[in-house]
């Protein structure tokens, strides 16, 4: 009888200690298991190869931190990573638990998205081949409800152009909330997004609006502005595609876009102010072409505020969005000879316009 009691007492202590020991071992190996899983996911993205350097898990706050995530094309000509994220902090959004929802929040520190034109042209056209975004969401086990980007960068680079083209946004800060519609379910566009950045030529960039990302084809109502970017900084791009360059001037761009059930309506309003063409050292043919362009610029610019601008209306299914040619030409003439366009977002496009345009198509 005493022997049975001793065995029972031993089991009573051995079992809990064994479970605790197993939990400790599991916790010690959990970062390695998670790292191997994420590296496996990144390695299986068609057409890409990616990896992470390390992962740190904080069970108390329900979070893990991914360090040094990189992703690039398998056959990329350059060594520039397509996507680079030095630090990604993924955690449970605790306030949503009180609303009965289990969702996460994602904080990205200094991410870089570099679209190298030549690398992407080597890719196939199969949508599954290019579905890297879906694969990346697989490394976040819980639906993301909040996304915060700090000190990010996005760029378009064309290496084979002469000179090389590098259009970029630096100092990118983005805050997107309620992405999974945890609150305010009655709203058509329940999610908010706000972003700021600095463009090439030190232009000020702002983006804000509302979205519904729960839908397969997201609805949205977005406004965008880029102000006071040096036109000279765009010379590599304009020289390559339009054979013109600037000695001075500022470039501004304003846009509003609304999307409802896959149908888009909106506009893009580019505006050049105090722009001067033809620089020293150009060849005869270049000067001749820039002089030809400069003549039309002189005819069409508004003499009161020295701006050349137009408004390009956009409308159509997302698979076939088209700019309207004649309204664009008319708006260019209107800016030059009737009334100069304001240097601001017009605020005349909203979500209801996209709904009405789809119904009337």
CSV table of C-alpha atoms in Angstrom, one decimal:
chain,number,residue,atom,x,y,z
A,1,UNK,CA,0.0,0.0,0.0
A,2,UNK,CA,2.8,2.4,0.9
A,3,UNK,CA,4.6,1.5,-2.3
A,4,UNK,CA,1.5,2.5,-4.4
A,5,UNK,CA,1.3,5.8,-2.5
A,6,UNK,CA,4.9,6.5,-3.3
A,7,UNK,CA,4.4,5.7,-7.0
A,8,UNK,CA,1.3,7.9,-7.0
A,9,UNK,CA,3.2,10.8,-5.4
A,10,UNK,CA,6.0,10.4,-7.9
A,11,UNK,CA,3.5,10.5,-10.9
A,12,UNK,CA,1.9,13.6,-9.3
A,13,UNK,CA,5.1,15.5,-9.6
A,14,UNK,CA,6.7,13.8,-12.6
A,15,UNK,CA,3.8,14.6,-15.0
A,16,UNK,CA,3.6,18.3,-14.3
A,17,UNK,CA,7.4,18.7,-14.4
A,18,UNK,CA,7.5,16.7,-17.7
A,19,UNK,CA,4.9,19.0,-19.2
A,20,UNK,CA,6.8,22.1,-18.0
A,21,UNK,CA,10.0,20.7,-19.4
A,22,UNK,CA,8.4,20.0,-22.8
A,23,UNK,CA,6.9,23.5,-22.9
A,24,UNK,CA,10.3,25.0,-22.2
A,25,UNK,CA,11.9,22.9,-24.9
A,26,UNK,CA,9.1,23.8,-27.3
A,27,UNK,CA,9.5,27.5,-26.5
A,28,UNK,CA,13.2,27.3,-27.1
A,29,UNK,CA,12.8,25.6,-30.5
A,30,UNK,CA,9.7,27.7,-31.5
A,31,UNK,CA,11.7,30.6,-33.2
A,32,UNK,CA,13.7,28.0,-35.2
A,33,UNK,CA,10.5,26.2,-36.3
A,34,UNK,CA,8.8,29.5,-37.2
A,35,UNK,CA,11.9,30.6,-39.1
A,36,UNK,CA,12.1,27.4,-41.1
A,37,UNK,CA,8.3,27.6,-41.9
A,38,UNK,CA,8.6,31.2,-43.1
A,39,UNK,CA,11.7,30.5,-45.2
A,40,UNK,CA,9.8,27.6,-46.7
A,41,UNK,CA,6.9,29.8,-47.6
A,42,UNK,CA,9.2,32.4,-49.2
A,43,UNK,CA,11.1,29.7,-51.1
A,44,UNK,CA,7.8,28.3,-52.6
A,45,UNK,CA,6.7,31.6,-54.2
A,46,UNK,CA,6.6,30.9,-58.0
A,47,UNK,CA,9.3,33.0,-59.8
A,48,UNK,CA,10.8,34.4,-56.6
A,49,UNK,CA,13.3,33.5,-53.9
A,50,UNK,CA,13.2,35.0,-50.4
A,51,UNK,CA,14.4,34.4,-46.9
A,52,UNK,CA,14.5,35.9,-43.4
A,53,UNK,CA,17.5,36.3,-41.2
A,54,UNK,CA,15.9,35.7,-37.8
A,55,UNK,CA,12.7,35.7,-35.8
A,56,UNK,CA,11.9,36.7,-32.2
A,57,UNK,CA,8.8,35.5,-30.5
A,58,UNK,CA,7.1,37.3,-27.5
A,59,UNK,CA,4.3,35.0,-26.3
A,60,UNK,CA,3.2,37.4,-23.5
A,61,UNK,CA,2.1,40.1,-25.9
A,62,UNK,CA,1.1,37.6,-28.6
A,63,UNK,CA,3.7,38.8,-31.1
A,64,UNK,CA,6.7,37.9,-33.2
A,65,UNK,CA,9.3,40.0,-34.9
A,66,UNK,CA,10.8,39.1,-38.3
A,67,UNK,CA,14.2,40.5,-39.1
A,68,UNK,CA,15.7,41.1,-42.5
A,69,UNK,CA,13.1,39.7,-44.9
A,70,UNK,CA,14.2,39.9,-48.6
A,71,UNK,CA,12.4,38.8,-51.8
A,72,UNK,CA,13.6,39.0,-55.4
A,73,UNK,CA,13.1,37.5,-58.8
A,74,UNK,CA,14.7,34.1,-59.5
A,75,UNK,CA,16.2,35.3,-62.7
A,76,UNK,CA,16.7,38.9,-61.7
A,77,UNK,CA,19.4,40.8,-63.7
A,78,UNK,CA,20.2,43.1,-60.8
A,79,UNK,CA,21.1,42.4,-57.2
A,80,UNK,CA,18.6,44.9,-55.9
A,81,UNK,CA,16.0,43.1,-53.8
A,82,UNK,CA,12.4,43.5,-55.1
A,83,UNK,CA,11.2,43.7,-51.5
A,84,UNK,CA,13.3,44.3,-48.4
A,85,UNK,CA,11.9,44.6,-44.8
A,86,UNK,CA,14.5,45.0,-42.1
A,87,UNK,CA,11.9,44.6,-39.3
A,88,UNK,CA,8.3,43.4,-39.3
A,89,UNK,CA,6.4,43.3,-36.0
A,90,UNK,CA,3.3,41.2,-36.1
A,91,UNK,CA,1.0,41.1,-33.0
A,92,UNK,CA,-2.5,40.5,-31.9
A,93,UNK,CA,-4.6,43.7,-31.9
A,94,UNK,CA,-5.9,43.4,-28.3
A,95,UNK,CA,-8.6,46.0,-28.5
A,96,UNK,CA,-10.3,44.0,-31.2
A,97,UNK,CA,-10.6,41.0,-28.8
A,98,UNK,CA,-13.1,43.0,-26.8
A,99,UNK,CA,-15.2,43.3,-30.0
A,100,UNK,CA,-15.1,39.5,-30.5
A,101,UNK,CA,-12.6,39.6,-33.3
A,102,UNK,CA,-9.2,38.0,-33.5
A,103,UNK,CA,-7.1,40.1,-35.8
A,104,UNK,CA,-3.5,41.3,-36.0
A,105,UNK,CA,-1.6,44.5,-36.5
A,106,UNK,CA,1.5,44.8,-38.6
A,107,UNK,CA,4.3,47.3,-38.1
A,108,UNK,CA,6.9,47.6,-40.9
A,109,UNK,CA,10.1,49.5,-40.2
A,110,UNK,CA,12.1,50.9,-43.2
A,111,UNK,CA,10.7,48.6,-45.9
A,112,UNK,CA,11.9,49.1,-49.5
A,113,UNK,CA,9.9,48.1,-52.6
A,114,UNK,CA,12.1,48.5,-55.6
A,115,UNK,CA,10.6,47.7,-59.0
A,116,UNK,CA,13.4,47.1,-61.4
A,117,UNK,CA,11.9,47.3,-64.9
A,118,UNK,CA,14.3,44.8,-66.5
A,119,UNK,CA,13.9,42.2,-63.7
A,120,UNK,CA,10.1,42.3,-63.9
A,121,UNK,CA,10.0,42.0,-67.7
A,122,UNK,CA,11.6,38.5,-67.4
A,123,UNK,CA,8.6,37.3,-65.4
A,124,UNK,CA,5.7,35.3,-67.0
A,125,UNK,CA,2.2,36.6,-67.4
A,126,UNK,CA,0.4,33.9,-65.5
A,127,UNK,CA,-1.3,35.6,-62.5
A,128,UNK,CA,-0.3,32.7,-60.2
A,129,UNK,CA,3.3,33.3,-61.2
A,130,UNK,CA,3.2,36.8,-59.9
A,131,UNK,CA,1.0,36.2,-56.8
A,132,UNK,CA,3.8,37.0,-54.3
A,133,UNK,CA,1.4,39.2,-52.1
A,134,UNK,CA,-0.8,36.2,-51.2
A,135,UNK,CA,2.3,34.2,-50.3
A,136,UNK,CA,3.5,36.9,-48.0
A,137,UNK,CA,0.2,37.0,-46.1
A,138,UNK,CA,0.6,33.3,-45.4
A,139,UNK,CA,3.4,34.3,-42.9
A,140,UNK,CA,0.8,36.2,-40.9
A,141,UNK,CA,-1.5,33.6,-39.4
A,142,UNK,CA,-4.1,36.1,-38.4
A,143,UNK,CA,-5.9,38.5,-40.7
A,144,UNK,CA,-4.3,42.0,-40.6
A,145,UNK,CA,-6.6,44.8,-39.3
A,146,UNK,CA,-4.0,47.5,-38.9
A,147,UNK,CA,-0.9,48.3,-41.1
A,148,UNK,CA,1.7,50.9,-40.1
A,149,UNK,CA,4.8,51.7,-42.3
A,150,UNK,CA,7.6,53.8,-40.9
A,151,UNK,CA,10.4,55.3,-43.0
A,152,UNK,CA,9.7,53.3,-46.1
A,153,UNK,CA,10.8,53.6,-49.7
A,154,UNK,CA,9.1,52.8,-53.1
A,155,UNK,CA,10.9,53.1,-56.4
A,156,UNK,CA,10.7,52.5,-60.1
A,157,UNK,CA,14.1,51.8,-61.7
A,158,UNK,CA,15.0,51.3,-65.3
A,159,UNK,CA,18.6,50.3,-65.7
A,160,UNK,CA,18.8,50.0,-69.5
A,161,UNK,CA,17.6,53.6,-70.1
A,162,UNK,CA,20.2,56.2,-70.9
A,163,UNK,CA,20.6,57.7,-68.4
A,164,UNK,CA,19.2,55.3,-65.8
A,165,UNK,CA,15.8,56.1,-64.5
A,166,UNK,CA,15.1,56.2,-60.7
A,167,UNK,CA,11.7,57.5,-59.7
A,168,UNK,CA,11.3,57.1,-56.0
A,169,UNK,CA,9.3,58.0,-52.8
A,170,UNK,CA,11.4,58.3,-49.6
A,171,UNK,CA,10.4,58.9,-46.0
A,172,UNK,CA,7.2,56.9,-46.6
A,173,UNK,CA,4.8,56.8,-43.6
A,174,UNK,CA,1.5,55.0,-43.9
A,175,UNK,CA,-1.3,54.2,-41.4
A,176,UNK,CA,-4.2,52.0,-42.5
A,177,UNK,CA,-6.8,51.0,-39.9
A,178,UNK,CA,-9.9,48.8,-39.6
A,179,UNK,CA,-8.8,46.7,-42.6
A,180,UNK,CA,-10.9,43.8,-41.6
A,181,UNK,CA,-14.0,45.9,-40.8
A,182,UNK,CA,-13.9,45.1,-37.1
A,183,UNK,CA,-15.9,48.3,-36.3
A,184,UNK,CA,-18.4,50.5,-38.1
A,185,UNK,CA,-19.7,47.6,-40.2
A,186,UNK,CA,-22.6,49.8,-41.6
A,187,UNK,CA,-20.2,52.0,-43.6
A,188,UNK,CA,-19.6,51.2,-47.3
A,189,UNK,CA,-15.9,52.1,-46.9
A,190,UNK,CA,-15.0,51.2,-43.3
A,191,UNK,CA,-11.2,51.3,-43.6
A,192,UNK,CA,-9.1,54.5,-43.4
A,193,UNK,CA,-5.7,55.1,-45.0
A,194,UNK,CA,-3.3,58.0,-44.7
A,195,UNK,CA,0.2,58.3,-46.1
A,196,UNK,CA,2.9,60.9,-46.6
A,197,UNK,CA,6.3,60.7,-48.4
A,198,UNK,CA,9.0,62.7,-50.1
A,199,UNK,CA,9.3,62.3,-53.9
A,200,UNK,CA,12.2,62.6,-56.3
A,201,UNK,CA,12.9,66.3,-56.5
A,202,UNK,CA,11.8,66.8,-52.9
A,203,UNK,CA,8.1,66.9,-53.7
A,204,UNK,CA,5.6,66.6,-50.9
A,205,UNK,CA,3.3,63.5,-51.3
A,206,UNK,CA,0.0,63.0,-49.5
A,207,UNK,CA,-2.5,60.2,-49.9
A,208,UNK,CA,-5.7,59.7,-47.9
A,209,UNK,CA,-9.0,58.0,-48.3
A,210,UNK,CA,-11.3,55.1,-47.4
A,211,UNK,CA,-11.4,51.5,-48.6
A,212,UNK,CA,-13.2,48.2,-48.2
A,213,UNK,CA,-10.5,45.5,-48.5
A,214,UNK,CA,-12.8,42.7,-47.3
A,215,UNK,CA,-14.3,42.5,-50.8
A,216,UNK,CA,-12.5,40.4,-53.4
A,217,UNK,CA,-12.1,43.5,-55.6
A,218,UNK,CA,-11.7,46.3,-53.1
A,219,UNK,CA,-13.8,49.4,-53.2
A,220,UNK,CA,-12.1,52.7,-52.4
A,221,UNK,CA,-12.3,56.5,-52.5
A,222,UNK,CA,-8.7,57.9,-52.6
A,223,UNK,CA,-7.1,61.3,-53.2
A,224,UNK,CA,-3.5,61.9,-54.0
A,225,UNK,CA,-1.3,64.9,-54.3
A,226,UNK,CA,2.4,65.6,-55.2
A,227,UNK,CA,3.5,69.2,-54.8
A,228,UNK,CA,6.6,71.3,-55.6
A,229,UNK,CA,8.8,68.5,-57.0
A,230,UNK,CA,11.8,69.9,-58.9
A,231,UNK,CA,11.1,69.3,-62.6
A,232,UNK,CA,14.9,69.1,-63.1
A,233,UNK,CA,15.0,65.9,-61.0
A,234,UNK,CA,12.6,64.3,-63.6
A,235,UNK,CA,15.0,64.9,-66.5
A,236,UNK,CA,16.2,61.3,-66.7
A,237,UNK,CA,12.6,60.2,-67.2
A,238,UNK,CA,11.5,63.0,-69.5
A,239,UNK,CA,14.7,62.8,-71.6
A,240,UNK,CA,14.2,59.1,-72.2
A,241,UNK,CA,10.5,59.1,-72.9
A,242,UNK,CA,9.8,62.6,-74.3
A,243,UNK,CA,13.3,63.8,-75.4
A,244,UNK,CA,12.9,67.0,-73.4
A,245,UNK,CA,14.7,68.2,-70.2
A,246,UNK,CA,14.2,71.1,-67.9
A,247,UNK,CA,16.4,73.9,-66.7
A,248,UNK,CA,14.0,74.9,-63.9
A,249,UNK,CA,10.4,74.6,-62.8
A,250,UNK,CA,8.1,72.6,-60.4
A,251,UNK,CA,6.0,69.6,-61.1
A,252,UNK,CA,2.7,69.0,-59.3
A,253,UNK,CA,0.2,66.1,-59.7
A,254,UNK,CA,-3.3,65.8,-58.2
A,255,UNK,CA,-5.6,62.9,-58.5
A,256,UNK,CA,-8.9,61.4,-57.2
A,257,UNK,CA,-10.0,57.9,-57.8
A,258,UNK,CA,-13.1,56.0,-56.8
A,259,UNK,CA,-13.7,52.3,-57.4
A,260,UNK,CA,-17.0,50.5,-56.9
A,261,UNK,CA,-17.4,46.8,-57.8
A,262,UNK,CA,-14.4,46.9,-60.1
A,263,UNK,CA,-15.4,50.1,-61.9
A,264,UNK,CA,-13.2,53.1,-61.7
A,265,UNK,CA,-13.9,56.8,-62.1
A,266,UNK,CA,-11.6,59.7,-61.4
A,267,UNK,CA,-9.0,62.1,-62.9
A,268,UNK,CA,-5.3,62.9,-63.0
A,269,UNK,CA,-4.3,66.6,-63.1
A,270,UNK,CA,-0.6,67.2,-63.9
A,271,UNK,CA,0.7,70.8,-63.5
A,272,UNK,CA,4.0,72.4,-64.5
A,273,UNK,CA,4.9,75.8,-63.0
A,274,UNK,CA,7.6,78.2,-64.0
A,275,UNK,CA,9.1,75.5,-66.2
A,276,UNK,CA,12.0,76.3,-68.6
A,277,UNK,CA,13.2,74.0,-71.4
A,278,UNK,CA,16.4,73.7,-73.3
A,279,UNK,CA,19.6,73.5,-71.3
A,280,UNK,CA,23.2,74.3,-72.3
A,281,UNK,CA,25.2,71.7,-74.1
A,282,UNK,CA,22.3,70.1,-76.0
A,283,UNK,CA,22.9,68.9,-79.5
A,284,UNK,CA,21.3,70.6,-82.5
A,285,UNK,CA,18.5,68.0,-83.0
A,286,UNK,CA,17.7,68.0,-79.3
A,287,UNK,CA,17.5,71.8,-79.2
A,288,UNK,CA,15.3,71.8,-82.3
A,289,UNK,CA,12.9,69.3,-80.7
A,290,UNK,CA,12.8,71.0,-77.4
A,291,UNK,CA,12.2,74.3,-79.1
A,292,UNK,CA,9.3,72.7,-80.9
A,293,UNK,CA,7.9,71.5,-77.6
A,294,UNK,CA,8.7,74.8,-76.0
A,295,UNK,CA,6.6,76.6,-78.7
A,296,UNK,CA,3.5,74.6,-77.8
A,297,UNK,CA,4.3,75.1,-74.1
A,298,UNK,CA,4.3,78.8,-74.7
A,299,UNK,CA,1.0,78.8,-76.6
A,300,UNK,CA,-0.8,76.6,-74.0
A,301,UNK,CA,0.6,77.8,-70.7
A,302,UNK,CA,-1.4,80.2,-68.6
A,303,UNK,CA,0.3,83.6,-68.7
A,304,UNK,CA,-1.2,84.7,-65.4
A,305,UNK,CA,0.5,82.1,-63.2
A,306,UNK,CA,3.0,80.6,-65.7
A,307,UNK,CA,1.5,77.1,-65.5
A,308,UNK,CA,1.0,74.4,-68.1
A,309,UNK,CA,-1.7,71.9,-66.9
A,310,UNK,CA,-4.5,69.6,-67.9
A,311,UNK,CA,-7.0,67.3,-66.4
A,312,UNK,CA,-7.2,63.7,-67.6
A,313,UNK,CA,-10.6,62.1,-66.9
A,314,UNK,CA,-10.4,58.4,-66.1
A,315,UNK,CA,-13.2,55.9,-66.3
A,316,UNK,CA,-13.8,52.2,-67.0
A,317,UNK,CA,-13.6,48.7,-65.8
A,318,UNK,CA,-10.3,48.0,-64.0
A,319,UNK,CA,-9.2,45.7,-66.8
A,320,UNK,CA,-9.8,48.5,-69.3
A,321,UNK,CA,-9.4,52.0,-67.8
A,322,UNK,CA,-9.1,54.7,-70.4
A,323,UNK,CA,-8.3,58.3,-70.3
A,324,UNK,CA,-10.6,60.6,-72.3
A,325,UNK,CA,-8.6,62.3,-75.2
A,326,UNK,CA,-10.8,65.2,-76.2
A,327,UNK,CA,-11.6,66.3,-72.6
A,328,UNK,CA,-7.8,66.2,-71.9
A,329,UNK,CA,-7.0,68.4,-74.9
A,330,UNK,CA,-9.9,70.8,-74.0
A,331,UNK,CA,-8.7,71.0,-70.4
A,332,UNK,CA,-5.1,71.9,-71.5
A,333,UNK,CA,-6.5,74.7,-73.6
A,334,UNK,CA,-8.8,75.8,-70.8
A,335,UNK,CA,-5.9,76.1,-68.4
A,336,UNK,CA,-4.0,78.2,-70.8
A,337,UNK,CA,-6.7,80.5,-72.2
A,338,UNK,CA,-9.8,80.4,-69.9
A,339,UNK,CA,-9.0,79.7,-66.3
A,340,UNK,CA,-5.9,78.3,-64.7
A,341,UNK,CA,-6.4,75.1,-62.7
A,342,UNK,CA,-6.0,75.3,-59.0
A,343,UNK,CA,-2.9,73.7,-57.4
A,344,UNK,CA,-4.9,71.3,-55.2
A,345,UNK,CA,-7.1,68.3,-55.2
A,346,UNK,CA,-10.5,69.3,-56.8
A,347,UNK,CA,-12.6,67.2,-54.3
A,348,UNK,CA,-15.2,66.5,-56.9
A,349,UNK,CA,-15.0,62.7,-57.0
A,350,UNK,CA,-16.5,60.4,-54.4
A,351,UNK,CA,-17.5,56.8,-54.0
A,352,UNK,CA,-21.1,57.5,-55.2
A,353,UNK,CA,-19.7,58.7,-58.5
A,354,UNK,CA,-18.2,55.3,-59.2
A,355,UNK,CA,-21.5,53.6,-58.3
A,356,UNK,CA,-23.4,55.9,-60.7
A,357,UNK,CA,-20.8,55.5,-63.5
A,358,UNK,CA,-21.0,51.7,-63.2
A,359,UNK,CA,-24.8,51.8,-63.3
A,360,UNK,CA,-24.8,54.1,-66.4
A,361,UNK,CA,-22.2,52.3,-68.4
